[in-house]
Amino acid sequence: MSRSAGFRNLIAILGVLTAGAAPLSAADGAVISRASSAPPFILVGFAGGFIHPDNPHHGPVQLAQRIRKELPAGAYLQIFENRHRKTAFKAILNLLDTDHDGVLSRAEKARAHIILFGHSWGASAVVLLSRELDRAGVPVLLTVQVDSIAKPWQSDKMIPENVAEAANFYQPHGLIHGRSKIRASDNSKTQILGNYRFDYRKAPVNCEGASWLEHVLAPSHMQSECDPHLWTQVEALVLQQMLPQPVMAAIPQVK
């Protein structure tokens, strides 16, 4: 099978698996208000496949719902469809441009505290957005990829040097399975926290709201989307960037 044919098949499978995703509220890409100061933290998540960013059964959406309760005052949190990466990029620049002159100064860039996370195609979007921010001179605190799937014209393996820390969670089974290893383009600037392997053939999880097609066509990839243990570890990584150490002591750490 040619690469292009394989990708068409992958699109068809992901389309079938995610076609029934029902929104809870408005779509992503909301207008960002003009603030006089940058948010203390900017958190951007990307949904996988063709999943709507308000799907209540999707890992990044559930994570956002949980950590929203822990966010410092003024922090920004938004889940985007993976195809709306450019919208997310513009939103971040807009949030950082506190003097509204259309150009980010060195001081405005230095105030950036950005955390990116995503699943499947959304995980690949995390890496691509990081590279766009790198070209703009904007630092990123943390990137988290969960069962990362890159489109043929993309690469989700190499983490750019503007990222301080990066983590990769993956499962190895099935037609759709995530990248097993990520690398830093500059080890002196980026710490790879780990490439964490999950095996759902040995330890299956129940996914509420999953269709029978998901169970048949991509069961392990589906489980990486809803695994509470995996997403609790992602949550711990995110909260470590924002909460004081005494608070973090009570939160389970990534192993």
Tab-separated table of C-alpha atoms in Angstrom:
chain	number	residue	atom	x	y	z
A	1	MET	CA	0.000	0.000	0.000
A	2	SER	CA	1.347	3.466	-0.890
A	3	ARG	CA	1.847	6.095	1.791
A	4	SER	CA	-0.881	8.310	0.334
A	5	ALA	CA	-3.320	5.410	0.206
A	6	GLY	CA	-2.482	4.519	3.788
A	7	PHE	CA	-3.150	8.078	4.872
A	8	ARG	CA	-6.490	8.154	3.061
A	9	ASN	CA	-7.434	5.006	4.933
A	10	LEU	CA	-6.349	6.593	8.208
A	11	ILE	CA	-8.481	9.668	7.523
A	12	ALA	CA	-11.446	7.446	6.734
A	13	ILE	CA	-11.011	5.489	9.959
A	14	LEU	CA	-10.613	8.597	12.104
A	15	GLY	CA	-13.602	10.149	10.394
A	16	VAL	CA	-15.772	7.144	11.193
A	17	LEU	CA	-14.512	6.975	14.771
A	18	THR	CA	-15.140	10.646	15.528
A	19	ALA	CA	-18.141	11.526	13.363
A	20	GLY	CA	-20.571	11.185	16.241
A	21	ALA	CA	-18.796	13.562	18.577
A	22	ALA	CA	-21.411	15.994	19.851
A	23	PRO	CA	-20.551	19.542	20.928
A	24	LEU	CA	-21.511	20.950	24.307
A	25	SER	CA	-21.072	24.619	23.502
A	26	ALA	CA	-19.587	27.003	20.945
A	27	ALA	CA	-16.720	25.917	18.702
A	28	ASP	CA	-13.125	26.887	19.366
A	29	GLY	CA	-11.450	30.042	18.163
A	30	ALA	CA	-13.352	32.498	20.352
A	31	VAL	CA	-12.337	36.155	20.161
A	32	ILE	CA	-9.631	37.019	22.698
A	33	SER	CA	-10.252	40.182	24.686
A	34	ARG	CA	-7.546	42.831	24.795
A	35	ALA	CA	-5.909	42.777	28.236
A	36	SER	CA	-3.353	45.163	29.701
A	37	SER	CA	-1.251	42.307	31.066
A	38	ALA	CA	-0.412	38.825	29.817
A	39	PRO	CA	-2.107	35.840	31.467
A	40	PRO	CA	0.080	34.202	34.140
A	41	PHE	CA	-0.279	30.968	32.157
A	42	ILE	CA	-1.524	30.124	28.674
A	43	LEU	CA	-2.759	26.547	28.288
A	44	VAL	CA	-3.713	25.253	24.848
A	45	GLY	CA	-4.967	21.733	24.170
A	46	PHE	CA	-5.715	20.048	20.847
A	47	ALA	CA	-8.389	17.427	20.255
A	48	GLY	CA	-7.517	14.387	18.166
A	49	GLY	CA	-8.959	13.179	14.863
A	50	PHE	CA	-12.076	15.101	13.874
A	51	ILE	CA	-13.270	15.410	17.460
A	52	HIS	CA	-15.044	18.565	18.521
A	53	PRO	CA	-13.222	20.469	21.292
A	54	ASP	CA	-16.225	20.172	23.618
A	55	ASN	CA	-16.647	16.385	23.384
A	56	PRO	CA	-17.159	15.363	27.045
A	57	HIS	CA	-15.568	11.915	26.544
A	58	HIS	CA	-12.306	13.181	25.044
A	59	GLY	CA	-9.154	13.163	27.191
A	60	PRO	CA	-7.942	16.735	26.508
A	61	VAL	CA	-11.448	18.100	27.129
A	62	GLN	CA	-11.814	16.241	30.415
A	63	LEU	CA	-8.353	17.393	31.463
A	64	ALA	CA	-9.260	21.004	30.733
A	65	GLN	CA	-12.430	20.686	32.797
A	66	ARG	CA	-10.435	19.418	35.786
A	67	ILE	CA	-7.515	21.818	35.720
A	68	ARG	CA	-9.735	24.830	35.094
A	69	LYS	CA	-10.603	24.632	38.787
A	70	GLU	CA	-6.912	24.952	39.698
A	71	LEU	CA	-5.938	27.775	37.350
A	72	PRO	CA	-4.441	30.967	38.781
A	73	ALA	CA	-6.553	34.074	38.317
A	74	GLY	CA	-6.335	35.415	34.780
A	75	ALA	CA	-4.926	32.239	33.225
A	76	TYR	CA	-6.083	31.301	29.716
A	77	LEU	CA	-7.230	27.777	28.809
A	78	GLN	CA	-8.695	26.686	25.479
A	79	ILE	CA	-9.151	23.420	23.589
A	80	PHE	CA	-8.898	23.651	19.793
A	81	GLU	CA	-9.536	21.253	16.955
A	82	ASN	CA	-6.146	20.103	15.668
A	83	ARG	CA	-6.847	21.698	12.272
A	84	HIS	CA	-7.176	25.086	13.981
A	85	ARG	CA	-3.523	25.315	15.000
A	86	LYS	CA	-3.083	28.668	13.242
A	87	THR	CA	-6.004	30.070	15.226
A	88	ALA	CA	-4.344	28.926	18.442
A	89	PHE	CA	-1.054	30.515	17.377
A	90	LYS	CA	-2.732	33.857	16.685
A	91	ALA	CA	-4.587	33.672	20.008
A	92	ILE	CA	-1.323	33.178	21.892
A	93	LEU	CA	0.381	36.084	20.140
A	94	ASN	CA	-2.639	38.273	20.836
A	95	LEU	CA	-2.565	37.384	24.533
A	96	LEU	CA	1.132	38.208	24.803
A	97	ASP	CA	0.894	41.489	22.867
A	98	THR	CA	-0.120	43.564	25.877
A	99	ASP	CA	0.690	46.945	24.319
A	100	HIS	CA	-1.374	46.016	21.241
A	101	ASP	CA	1.182	47.250	18.724
A	102	GLY	CA	1.099	44.050	16.688
A	103	VAL	CA	4.714	43.182	17.490
A	104	LEU	CA	5.987	41.154	20.435
A	105	SER	CA	8.792	42.851	22.313
A	106	ARG	CA	11.527	40.917	24.091
A	107	ALA	CA	9.816	41.649	27.409
A	108	GLU	CA	6.435	40.409	26.139
A	109	LYS	CA	8.004	37.174	24.923
A	110	ALA	CA	9.809	36.688	28.236
A	111	ARG	CA	6.491	36.849	30.117
A	112	ALA	CA	5.123	33.845	28.200
A	113	HIS	CA	4.274	30.810	30.332
A	114	ILE	CA	2.795	28.386	27.810
A	115	ILE	CA	1.689	24.769	28.254
A	116	LEU	CA	0.566	22.674	25.272
A	117	PHE	CA	-1.068	19.236	25.247
A	118	GLY	CA	-2.985	17.061	22.805
A	119	HIS	CA	-4.051	13.592	21.686
A	120	SER	CA	-3.483	11.831	18.344
A	121	TRP	CA	-3.393	14.446	15.559
A	122	GLY	CA	-3.782	16.967	18.364
A	123	ALA	CA	-0.496	15.780	19.876
A	124	SER	CA	1.240	16.335	16.558
A	125	ALA	CA	-0.326	19.814	16.446
A	126	VAL	CA	1.364	20.510	19.794
A	127	VAL	CA	4.800	20.009	18.229
A	128	LEU	CA	3.956	22.041	15.128
A	129	LEU	CA	2.652	24.929	17.235
A	130	SER	CA	5.800	24.787	19.365
A	131	ARG	CA	7.897	25.200	16.226
A	132	GLU	CA	5.829	28.170	15.100
A	133	LEU	CA	6.307	29.755	18.513
A	134	ASP	CA	10.036	29.010	18.284
A	135	ARG	CA	10.247	30.892	14.997
A	136	ALA	CA	8.452	33.787	16.700
A	137	GLY	CA	10.934	33.701	19.594
A	138	VAL	CA	8.310	32.650	22.158
A	139	PRO	CA	9.284	30.119	24.865
A	140	VAL	CA	7.130	27.146	25.905
A	141	LEU	CA	7.194	25.678	29.406
A	142	LEU	CA	5.833	22.214	28.635
A	143	THR	CA	4.515	20.072	25.801
A	144	VAL	CA	2.639	16.809	26.364
A	145	GLN	CA	1.849	14.389	23.524
A	146	VAL	CA	-0.579	11.496	24.007
A	147	ASP	CA	-0.499	8.735	21.371
A	148	SER	CA	0.831	11.226	18.865
A	149	ILE	CA	-0.098	10.656	15.198
A	150	ALA	CA	1.556	12.813	12.543
A	151	LYS	CA	0.052	13.483	9.145
A	152	PRO	CA	2.334	12.538	6.192
A	153	TRP	CA	3.593	16.075	5.642
A	154	GLN	CA	4.254	16.606	9.355
A	155	SER	CA	6.806	15.392	11.897
A	156	ASP	CA	6.050	15.074	15.598
A	157	LYS	CA	9.355	13.573	16.721
A	158	MET	CA	11.744	16.493	17.237
A	159	ILE	CA	10.954	18.982	20.005
A	160	PRO	CA	12.222	22.513	19.267
A	161	GLU	CA	14.688	24.292	21.512
A	162	ASN	CA	12.176	26.854	22.807
A	163	VAL	CA	10.446	24.083	24.800
A	164	ALA	CA	11.775	23.683	28.347
A	165	GLU	CA	10.210	20.275	29.092
A	166	ALA	CA	8.414	17.672	26.980
A	167	ALA	CA	6.654	14.376	27.705
A	168	ASN	CA	5.327	11.659	25.430
A	169	PHE	CA	2.685	9.047	26.328
A	170	TYR	CA	2.000	6.283	23.823
A	171	GLN	CA	0.607	2.808	23.245
A	172	PRO	CA	2.157	0.456	20.649
A	173	HIS	CA	-0.742	-1.637	19.364
A	174	GLY	CA	-3.153	-1.512	16.446
A	175	LEU	CA	-3.403	0.206	13.093
A	176	ILE	CA	-3.403	3.575	14.851
A	177	HIS	CA	-0.685	3.842	17.490
A	178	GLY	CA	1.370	6.720	18.774
A	179	ARG	CA	4.981	7.721	18.319
A	180	SER	CA	7.130	5.763	20.756
A	181	LYS	CA	9.926	8.287	21.165
A	182	ILE	CA	10.422	12.025	20.985
A	183	ARG	CA	13.776	13.790	20.963
A	184	ALA	CA	15.048	17.257	21.789
A	185	SER	CA	16.618	19.274	18.998
A	186	ASP	CA	18.914	20.724	21.694
A	187	ASN	CA	19.390	18.668	24.853
A	188	SER	CA	20.924	21.631	26.656
A	189	LYS	CA	17.669	23.580	26.319
A	190	THR	CA	14.943	20.915	26.388
A	191	GLN	CA	14.462	18.145	28.929
A	192	ILE	CA	12.586	15.093	27.679
A	193	LEU	CA	10.738	14.018	30.814
A	194	GLY	CA	10.007	10.597	29.400
A	195	ASN	CA	8.449	8.409	26.744
A	196	TYR	CA	5.792	6.609	28.773
A	197	ARG	CA	4.439	3.332	27.371
A	198	PHE	CA	0.906	2.096	28.103
A	199	ASP	CA	-0.234	-1.409	27.143
A	200	TYR	CA	-4.012	-1.759	26.968
A	201	ARG	CA	-3.824	-5.406	25.962
A	202	LYS	CA	-2.385	-6.094	29.401
A	203	ALA	CA	-4.365	-3.454	31.285
A	204	PRO	CA	-7.529	-2.507	29.338
A	205	VAL	CA	-9.695	0.419	30.395
A	206	ASN	CA	-13.388	1.057	29.811
A	207	CYS	CA	-14.181	4.057	27.628
A	208	GLU	CA	-17.607	5.529	28.277
A	209	GLY	CA	-19.307	6.805	25.159
A	210	ALA	CA	-17.043	4.935	22.726
A	211	SER	CA	-18.702	3.388	19.685
A	212	TRP	CA	-18.442	-0.255	18.684
A	213	LEU	CA	-16.446	0.868	15.654
A	214	GLU	CA	-13.803	2.368	17.911
A	215	HIS	CA	-13.643	-0.893	19.832
A	216	VAL	CA	-13.136	-2.812	16.585
A	217	LEU	CA	-10.917	-0.514	14.501
A	218	ALA	CA	-8.655	1.213	17.035
A	219	PRO	CA	-9.259	-0.150	20.540
A	220	SER	CA	-5.883	0.740	22.057
A	221	HIS	CA	-5.762	4.215	20.505
A	222	MET	CA	-9.303	4.760	21.798
A	223	GLN	CA	-8.251	3.747	25.309
A	224	SER	CA	-5.344	6.204	25.295
A	225	GLU	CA	-7.974	8.879	24.735
A	226	CYS	CA	-9.980	8.044	27.848
A	227	ASP	CA	-7.559	6.287	30.240
A	228	PRO	CA	-7.992	8.075	33.599
A	229	HIS	CA	-4.589	6.890	34.860
A	230	LEU	CA	-2.785	8.302	31.831
A	231	TRP	CA	-4.613	11.619	31.910
A	232	THR	CA	-4.076	11.953	35.665
A	233	GLN	CA	-0.357	11.803	34.940
A	234	VAL	CA	-0.718	14.448	32.238
A	235	GLU	CA	-2.642	16.560	34.737
A	236	ALA	CA	0.173	16.199	37.275
A	237	LEU	CA	2.732	17.419	34.735
A	238	VAL	CA	0.598	20.439	33.887
A	239	LEU	CA	-0.094	21.343	37.505
A	240	GLN	CA	3.597	21.056	38.379
A	241	GLN	CA	4.185	24.059	36.149
A	242	MET	CA	1.586	26.205	37.902
A	243	LEU	CA	1.130	25.225	41.536
A	244	PRO	CA	3.464	25.798	44.497
A	245	GLN	CA	5.444	22.785	45.706
A	246	PRO	CA	3.472	22.300	48.971
A	247	VAL	CA	0.294	21.878	46.905
A	248	MET	CA	1.999	19.578	44.404
A	249	ALA	CA	3.117	17.252	47.216
A	250	ALA	CA	-0.480	15.996	47.492
A	251	ILE	CA	-0.800	15.218	43.757
A	252	PRO	CA	0.284	11.809	42.348
A	253	GLN	CA	3.519	12.145	40.392
A	254	VAL	CA	4.278	10.742	36.956
A	255	LYS	CA	6.084	7.381	37.003
